[in-house]
Amino acid sequence: MEIAGFSVCPCCQAPTRPQALNTNLQLARLVEGLAQVPQGHCEEHLDPLSIYCEQDRVLVCGVCASLGSHRGHRLLPAAEAHARLKTQLPQQKLQLQEACMRKEKSVALLEHQLVEVEVRGQHGGAWELSWEFWMLVF
């Protein structure tokens, strides 16, 4: 919030000139440290992500696996999980292709039924309705 060239101090909320505000070094170091977490490492513990949690389907570090939120879950070494998942890919791809073909057939059937309903509505729909009405009356 600025008031005529003044900002509010984030600590004490007093009006202050922006030039008078000092950098929060503690916060700057924390942000810098988080930005330097190497890829493939746990953001919390900075350990390598070397274990696969089958329950949550994520890679975790050893600390998270043994003491953290993944304790008690089904765990595998990452390399073993990679090999297992890689062998499952062709079967999963085939299942997805079959499901896609079933959906396409369903869509084609629905489109055909829609055309039939539209044609019936244009040609024989009035006659069918009058016949049903006649059957109800007599």
Coordinates of C-alpha atoms in Angstrom, one line a residue:
M1 CA 0.0 0.0 0.0
E2 CA 1.4 3.4 -1.0
I3 CA 0.5 6.8 0.4
A4 CA 2.0 9.8 -1.4
G5 CA 5.4 8.2 -2.0
F6 CA 5.4 6.1 1.2
S7 CA 5.0 2.4 1.6
V8 CA 4.0 0.4 4.6
C9 CA 6.7 -1.5 6.5
P10 CA 5.9 -5.2 6.3
C11 CA 7.0 -5.7 9.9
C12 CA 5.6 -2.8 11.8
Q13 CA 3.1 -1.4 9.3
A14 CA 4.5 2.2 9.8
P15 CA 4.6 4.4 6.7
T16 CA 8.1 4.3 5.3
R17 CA 9.9 5.5 2.2
P18 CA 10.6 2.5 -0.1
Q19 CA 14.3 3.5 -0.2
A20 CA 14.5 3.1 3.6
L21 CA 13.3 -0.5 3.6
N22 CA 16.1 -3.1 4.0
T23 CA 16.2 -6.5 2.3
N24 CA 15.0 -9.3 4.6
L25 CA 18.2 -11.4 4.3
Q26 CA 16.7 -14.4 6.1
L27 CA 13.8 -14.6 3.7
A28 CA 16.1 -14.0 0.7
R29 CA 18.4 -16.9 1.7
L30 CA 15.5 -19.2 2.2
V31 CA 14.0 -18.4 -1.3
E32 CA 17.5 -18.7 -2.8
G33 CA 17.9 -22.1 -1.2
L34 CA 14.6 -23.4 -2.4
A35 CA 15.3 -22.2 -5.9
Q36 CA 18.5 -24.3 -5.9
V37 CA 16.8 -27.7 -5.2
P38 CA 18.3 -29.9 -8.0
Q39 CA 15.9 -31.7 -10.3
G40 CA 15.3 -35.3 -9.1
H41 CA 15.7 -34.4 -5.4
C42 CA 13.2 -34.0 -2.6
E43 CA 12.3 -30.4 -2.0
E44 CA 11.9 -31.0 1.7
H45 CA 15.0 -33.1 2.4
L46 CA 17.1 -32.4 -0.7
D47 CA 17.8 -36.2 -1.0
P48 CA 17.6 -38.0 -4.3
L49 CA 14.2 -39.3 -5.4
S50 CA 15.2 -43.0 -5.4
I51 CA 12.0 -44.8 -4.2
Y52 CA 8.7 -45.2 -6.0
C53 CA 5.5 -45.1 -3.9
E54 CA 3.1 -47.5 -5.7
Q55 CA 0.1 -46.2 -3.6
D56 CA 0.6 -42.5 -4.6
R57 CA 2.4 -43.2 -7.9
V58 CA 5.2 -40.7 -7.2
L59 CA 9.0 -40.8 -6.6
V60 CA 10.1 -40.0 -3.1
C61 CA 13.3 -39.8 -1.1
G62 CA 14.4 -42.3 1.5
V63 CA 13.4 -40.0 4.4
C64 CA 9.9 -39.5 3.0
A65 CA 9.6 -43.2 2.5
S66 CA 10.7 -44.3 6.0
L67 CA 9.6 -41.4 8.2
G68 CA 7.4 -39.1 6.1
S69 CA 4.0 -39.2 4.6
H70 CA 4.8 -42.4 2.5
R71 CA 5.7 -44.5 5.6
G72 CA 3.8 -47.8 5.4
H73 CA 3.0 -47.5 1.7
R74 CA 4.0 -50.1 -0.9
L75 CA 7.4 -48.9 -2.0
L76 CA 9.9 -50.1 -4.7
P77 CA 13.3 -49.0 -5.7
A78 CA 12.9 -46.4 -8.6
A79 CA 14.8 -48.5 -11.1
E80 CA 12.7 -51.6 -10.4
A81 CA 9.5 -49.6 -10.6
H82 CA 10.7 -48.0 -13.9
A83 CA 11.3 -51.5 -15.4
R84 CA 8.0 -52.8 -14.3
L85 CA 6.0 -49.8 -15.5
K86 CA 7.9 -49.9 -18.8
T87 CA 6.8 -53.5 -19.4
Q88 CA 3.2 -52.6 -18.7
L89 CA 3.0 -49.7 -21.2
P90 CA 2.3 -51.9 -24.3
Q91 CA -0.6 -53.6 -22.6
Q92 CA -2.0 -50.3 -21.3
K93 CA -1.7 -48.8 -24.8
L94 CA -3.6 -51.7 -26.3
Q95 CA -6.4 -51.3 -23.6
L96 CA -6.7 -47.6 -24.4
Q97 CA -6.9 -48.2 -28.1
E98 CA -9.6 -50.8 -27.6
A99 CA -11.5 -48.5 -25.3
C100 CA -11.2 -45.7 -27.9
M101 CA -12.6 -48.0 -30.6
R102 CA -15.5 -49.0 -28.4
K103 CA -16.3 -45.3 -27.8
E104 CA -16.0 -44.5 -31.6
K105 CA -18.5 -47.4 -32.3
S106 CA -20.9 -46.0 -29.7
V107 CA -20.7 -42.6 -31.2
A108 CA -21.3 -43.9 -34.7
L109 CA -24.3 -45.9 -33.4
L110 CA -25.8 -42.9 -31.6
E111 CA -25.3 -40.8 -34.8
H112 CA -27.1 -43.4 -36.8
Q113 CA -30.0 -43.5 -34.3
L114 CA -30.2 -39.7 -34.4
V115 CA -30.5 -39.8 -38.2
E116 CA -33.3 -42.4 -37.9
V117 CA -35.2 -40.3 -35.4
E118 CA -34.9 -37.2 -37.5
V119 CA -36.0 -39.1 -40.7
R120 CA -39.0 -40.6 -38.8
G121 CA -39.9 -37.2 -37.5
Q122 CA -39.9 -35.7 -41.0
H123 CA -41.8 -38.5 -42.7
G124 CA -43.8 -40.8 -40.5
G125 CA -43.8 -39.1 -37.2
A126 CA -47.2 -37.3 -37.7
W127 CA -48.8 -40.5 -38.9
E128 CA -47.5 -42.6 -36.0
L129 CA -48.8 -40.0 -33.5
S130 CA -52.2 -39.9 -35.1
W131 CA -52.4 -43.7 -35.2
E132 CA -51.4 -43.8 -31.4
F133 CA -54.1 -41.1 -30.7
W134 CA -56.7 -43.1 -32.7
M135 CA -55.8 -46.3 -30.8
L136 CA -56.2 -44.4 -27.5
V137 CA -59.5 -42.9 -28.4
F138 CA -61.1 -46.1 -29.8

